[in-house]
Amino acid sequence: MALYSDKVMDHFQNPRNVGKIEDADGIGEVGNAKCGDIMRMYLKIDDGVITDCKFNTFGCGSAIATSSMATEMIKGKKVEEALELSNKAVVEALDGLPAHKIHCSVLAEEAVKAAVKDYYDKNGIEYDQEKFKGVHNCEACEA
């Protein structure tokens, strides 16, 4: 059996939605330079719907593939639906990941949540803090 599924390889070699949204409504950055994987997710939101989503990821092929798949899974969804995205759903959509790469799917889930949290914060939208428990937006970090 191959280490990576065809879908993982496709999203790594042909990532969808790579780039930056200059006037993003929400930006989330998660990861750690020490471990090597950093994801930045950009959301454009109109009337509560994610109309565009882009990412920049510094990391391994699995990190790029999970970022790409996550953007595909939330584009066109209501913000509340995007918050339901789980790392398990990303792994399933990619037809699996090796156990030692599951952390990449967790980063993808956290990047989406961090970007939504940023959108909520910028717009003064109240939200349930529990939905964002454990999500750390690196943009707020000091160097």
PDB file of C-alpha atoms in Angstrom:
ATOM      1  CA  MET A   1       0.000   0.000   0.000  1.00  0.00           C
ATOM      2  CA  ALA A   2       1.247   3.478  -0.846  1.00  0.00           C
ATOM      3  CA  LEU A   3       2.112   5.811   2.030  1.00  0.00           C
ATOM      4  CA  TYR A   4      -0.111   8.565   0.585  1.00  0.00           C
ATOM      5  CA  SER A   5      -3.452   8.273  -1.190  1.00  0.00           C
ATOM      6  CA  ASP A   6      -3.973   9.548  -4.717  1.00  0.00           C
ATOM      7  CA  LYS A   7      -6.061  12.414  -3.291  1.00  0.00           C
ATOM      8  CA  VAL A   8      -3.279  13.483  -0.934  1.00  0.00           C
ATOM      9  CA  MET A   9      -0.801  13.443  -3.802  1.00  0.00           C
ATOM     10  CA  ASP A  10      -3.198  15.383  -6.048  1.00  0.00           C
ATOM     11  CA  HIS A  11      -3.821  18.111  -3.442  1.00  0.00           C
ATOM     12  CA  PHE A  12      -0.080  18.296  -2.736  1.00  0.00           C
ATOM     13  CA  GLN A  13       0.978  18.488  -6.383  1.00  0.00           C
ATOM     14  CA  ASN A  14      -2.001  20.593  -7.518  1.00  0.00           C
ATOM     15  CA  PRO A  15      -3.135  22.524  -4.449  1.00  0.00           C
ATOM     16  CA  ARG A  16      -6.389  24.421  -4.719  1.00  0.00           C
ATOM     17  CA  ASN A  17      -6.891  27.956  -3.428  1.00  0.00           C
ATOM     18  CA  VAL A  18      -3.251  28.828  -2.794  1.00  0.00           C
ATOM     19  CA  GLY A  19      -2.602  32.510  -2.260  1.00  0.00           C
ATOM     20  CA  LYS A  20      -3.596  35.509  -0.246  1.00  0.00           C
ATOM     21  CA  ILE A  21      -6.797  37.528  -0.063  1.00  0.00           C
ATOM     22  CA  GLU A  22      -5.689  41.139   0.366  1.00  0.00           C
ATOM     23  CA  ASP A  23      -8.960  42.341   1.870  1.00  0.00           C
ATOM     24  CA  ALA A  24      -9.735  39.164   3.825  1.00  0.00           C
ATOM     25  CA  ASP A  25     -12.530  39.314   6.350  1.00  0.00           C
ATOM     26  CA  GLY A  26     -10.802  36.754   8.550  1.00  0.00           C
ATOM     27  CA  ILE A  27      -7.198  35.564   8.763  1.00  0.00           C
ATOM     28  CA  GLY A  28      -5.985  32.683  10.864  1.00  0.00           C
ATOM     29  CA  GLU A  29      -2.428  31.546  11.300  1.00  0.00           C
ATOM     30  CA  VAL A  30      -1.561  28.407  13.222  1.00  0.00           C
ATOM     31  CA  GLY A  31       1.460  26.216  13.654  1.00  0.00           C
ATOM     32  CA  ASN A  32       4.927  26.460  14.958  1.00  0.00           C
ATOM     33  CA  ALA A  33       8.107  27.344  13.089  1.00  0.00           C
ATOM     34  CA  LYS A  34      10.035  25.018  15.394  1.00  0.00           C
ATOM     35  CA  CYS A  35       8.062  21.966  14.201  1.00  0.00           C
ATOM     36  CA  GLY A  36       8.015  23.286  10.656  1.00  0.00           C
ATOM     37  CA  ASP A  37       4.341  23.507   9.716  1.00  0.00           C
ATOM     38  CA  ILE A  38       2.660  26.920   9.563  1.00  0.00           C
ATOM     39  CA  MET A  39      -0.718  27.511   7.940  1.00  0.00           C
ATOM     40  CA  ARG A  40      -2.312  30.843   7.166  1.00  0.00           C
ATOM     41  CA  MET A  41      -5.950  30.804   6.083  1.00  0.00           C
ATOM     42  CA  TYR A  42      -7.763  33.755   4.485  1.00  0.00           C
ATOM     43  CA  LEU A  43     -11.556  34.024   4.346  1.00  0.00           C
ATOM     44  CA  LYS A  44     -13.793  36.333   2.325  1.00  0.00           C
ATOM     45  CA  ILE A  45     -17.261  36.321   3.832  1.00  0.00           C
ATOM     46  CA  ASP A  46     -20.424  37.839   2.366  1.00  0.00           C
ATOM     47  CA  ASP A  47     -23.714  37.690   4.229  1.00  0.00           C
ATOM     48  CA  GLY A  48     -22.445  34.910   6.495  1.00  0.00           C
ATOM     49  CA  VAL A  49     -21.186  32.734   3.624  1.00  0.00           C
ATOM     50  CA  ILE A  50     -17.550  31.981   2.809  1.00  0.00           C
ATOM     51  CA  THR A  51     -17.320  33.171  -0.788  1.00  0.00           C
ATOM     52  CA  ASP A  52     -13.562  32.773  -1.108  1.00  0.00           C
ATOM     53  CA  CYS A  53     -10.898  30.984   0.848  1.00  0.00           C
ATOM     54  CA  LYS A  54      -7.155  30.877   0.247  1.00  0.00           C
ATOM     55  CA  PHE A  55      -4.164  29.568   2.129  1.00  0.00           C
ATOM     56  CA  ASN A  56      -0.415  29.769   2.415  1.00  0.00           C
ATOM     57  CA  THR A  57       1.268  26.821   4.087  1.00  0.00           C
ATOM     58  CA  PHE A  58       4.891  26.328   4.951  1.00  0.00           C
ATOM     59  CA  GLY A  59       5.348  22.654   5.627  1.00  0.00           C
ATOM     60  CA  CYS A  60       5.333  19.138   4.311  1.00  0.00           C
ATOM     61  CA  GLY A  61       3.195  17.679   1.546  1.00  0.00           C
ATOM     62  CA  SER A  62       0.554  16.522   4.024  1.00  0.00           C
ATOM     63  CA  ALA A  63       0.256  20.045   5.442  1.00  0.00           C
ATOM     64  CA  ILE A  64      -0.249  21.453   1.952  1.00  0.00           C
ATOM     65  CA  ALA A  65      -2.760  18.732   1.026  1.00  0.00           C
ATOM     66  CA  THR A  66      -4.820  19.206   4.192  1.00  0.00           C
ATOM     67  CA  SER A  67      -4.851  22.995   3.724  1.00  0.00           C
ATOM     68  CA  SER A  68      -6.000  22.582   0.129  1.00  0.00           C
ATOM     69  CA  MET A  69      -8.728  20.092   1.044  1.00  0.00           C
ATOM     70  CA  ALA A  70      -9.963  22.208   3.967  1.00  0.00           C
ATOM     71  CA  THR A  71     -10.429  25.240   1.701  1.00  0.00           C
ATOM     72  CA  GLU A  72     -12.371  23.133  -0.774  1.00  0.00           C
ATOM     73  CA  MET A  73     -14.589  21.813   2.012  1.00  0.00           C
ATOM     74  CA  ILE A  74     -15.560  25.208   3.458  1.00  0.00           C
ATOM     75  CA  LYS A  75     -15.868  27.386   0.362  1.00  0.00           C
ATOM     76  CA  GLY A  76     -19.508  28.242  -0.254  1.00  0.00           C
ATOM     77  CA  LYS A  77     -20.527  27.183   3.268  1.00  0.00           C
ATOM     78  CA  LYS A  78     -22.026  29.316   5.994  1.00  0.00           C
ATOM     79  CA  VAL A  79     -19.497  30.393   8.607  1.00  0.00           C
ATOM     80  CA  GLU A  80     -21.226  28.248  11.237  1.00  0.00           C
ATOM     81  CA  GLU A  81     -20.914  25.193   8.977  1.00  0.00           C
ATOM     82  CA  ALA A  82     -17.206  25.856   8.453  1.00  0.00           C
ATOM     83  CA  LEU A  83     -16.744  25.748  12.221  1.00  0.00           C
ATOM     84  CA  GLU A  84     -18.001  22.161  12.174  1.00  0.00           C
ATOM     85  CA  LEU A  85     -15.101  21.073   9.944  1.00  0.00           C
ATOM     86  CA  SER A  86     -13.087  18.470  11.805  1.00  0.00           C
ATOM     87  CA  ASN A  87      -9.627  17.137  11.183  1.00  0.00           C
ATOM     88  CA  LYS A  88     -11.205  13.679  10.825  1.00  0.00           C
ATOM     89  CA  ALA A  89     -13.417  14.939   7.995  1.00  0.00           C
ATOM     90  CA  VAL A  90     -10.348  16.361   6.226  1.00  0.00           C
ATOM     91  CA  VAL A  91      -8.492  13.040   6.619  1.00  0.00           C
ATOM     92  CA  GLU A  92     -11.509  11.110   5.297  1.00  0.00           C
ATOM     93  CA  ALA A  93     -11.856  13.464   2.313  1.00  0.00           C
ATOM     94  CA  LEU A  94      -8.209  12.790   1.485  1.00  0.00           C
ATOM     95  CA  ASP A  95      -8.733   9.014   1.780  1.00  0.00           C
ATOM     96  CA  GLY A  96      -6.475   8.887   4.835  1.00  0.00           C
ATOM     97  CA  LEU A  97      -3.122  10.079   6.095  1.00  0.00           C
ATOM     98  CA  PRO A  98      -0.291   8.209   7.778  1.00  0.00           C
ATOM     99  CA  ALA A  99      -0.645   8.319  11.578  1.00  0.00           C
ATOM    100  CA  HIS A 100       2.432  10.499  11.978  1.00  0.00           C
ATOM    101  CA  LYS A 101       0.865  13.123   9.669  1.00  0.00           C
ATOM    102  CA  ILE A 102      -2.532  13.457  11.375  1.00  0.00           C
ATOM    103  CA  HIS A 103      -1.268  16.623  13.108  1.00  0.00           C
ATOM    104  CA  CYS A 104      -1.408  18.327   9.684  1.00  0.00           C
ATOM    105  CA  SER A 105      -5.169  17.804   9.527  1.00  0.00           C
ATOM    106  CA  VAL A 106      -5.469  19.217  13.046  1.00  0.00           C
ATOM    107  CA  LEU A 107      -3.630  22.347  11.884  1.00  0.00           C
ATOM    108  CA  ALA A 108      -6.041  22.689   8.945  1.00  0.00           C
ATOM    109  CA  GLU A 109      -9.039  22.523  11.296  1.00  0.00           C
ATOM    110  CA  GLU A 110      -7.416  25.032  13.645  1.00  0.00           C
ATOM    111  CA  ALA A 111      -6.537  27.419  10.792  1.00  0.00           C
ATOM    112  CA  VAL A 112     -10.177  27.546   9.703  1.00  0.00           C
ATOM    113  CA  LYS A 113     -11.321  28.169  13.273  1.00  0.00           C
ATOM    114  CA  ALA A 114      -8.663  30.840  13.828  1.00  0.00           C
ATOM    115  CA  ALA A 115      -9.759  32.669  10.664  1.00  0.00           C
ATOM    116  CA  VAL A 116     -13.426  32.502  11.701  1.00  0.00           C
ATOM    117  CA  LYS A 117     -12.536  33.734  15.195  1.00  0.00           C
ATOM    118  CA  ASP A 118     -10.636  36.647  13.632  1.00  0.00           C
ATOM    119  CA  TYR A 119     -13.714  37.466  11.505  1.00  0.00           C
ATOM    120  CA  TYR A 120     -15.955  37.369  14.575  1.00  0.00           C
ATOM    121  CA  ASP A 121     -13.552  39.531  16.585  1.00  0.00           C
ATOM    122  CA  LYS A 122     -13.161  42.128  13.802  1.00  0.00           C
ATOM    123  CA  ASN A 123     -16.922  42.409  13.415  1.00  0.00           C
ATOM    124  CA  GLY A 124     -17.906  42.338  17.071  1.00  0.00           C
ATOM    125  CA  ILE A 125     -19.876  39.119  16.597  1.00  0.00           C
ATOM    126  CA  GLU A 126     -20.479  37.226  19.815  1.00  0.00           C
ATOM    127  CA  TYR A 127     -19.518  33.563  19.815  1.00  0.00           C
ATOM    128  CA  ASP A 128     -19.222  30.572  22.074  1.00  0.00           C
ATOM    129  CA  GLN A 129     -15.656  30.585  23.444  1.00  0.00           C
ATOM    130  CA  GLU A 130     -15.813  26.783  23.818  1.00  0.00           C
ATOM    131  CA  LYS A 131     -15.870  26.362  20.025  1.00  0.00           C
ATOM    132  CA  PHE A 132     -12.433  27.977  19.893  1.00  0.00           C
ATOM    133  CA  LYS A 133     -10.883  26.325  22.927  1.00  0.00           C
ATOM    134  CA  GLY A 134      -7.307  25.355  22.156  1.00  0.00           C
ATOM    135  CA  VAL A 135      -7.200  27.377  18.930  1.00  0.00           C
ATOM    136  CA  HIS A 136      -4.248  29.706  18.987  1.00  0.00           C
ATOM    137  CA  ASN A 137      -3.846  32.342  16.305  1.00  0.00           C
ATOM    138  CA  CYS A 138      -0.114  32.845  15.723  1.00  0.00           C
ATOM    139  CA  GLU A 139      -0.750  36.321  14.316  1.00  0.00           C
ATOM    140  CA  ALA A 140      -1.238  37.498  17.883  1.00  0.00           C
ATOM    141  CA  CYS A 141       2.133  36.104  18.990  1.00  0.00           C
ATOM    142  CA  GLU A 142       5.091  38.301  19.679  1.00  0.00           C
ATOM    143  CA  ALA A 143       8.351  37.285  18.093  1.00  0.00           C
TER     144      ALA A 143
END
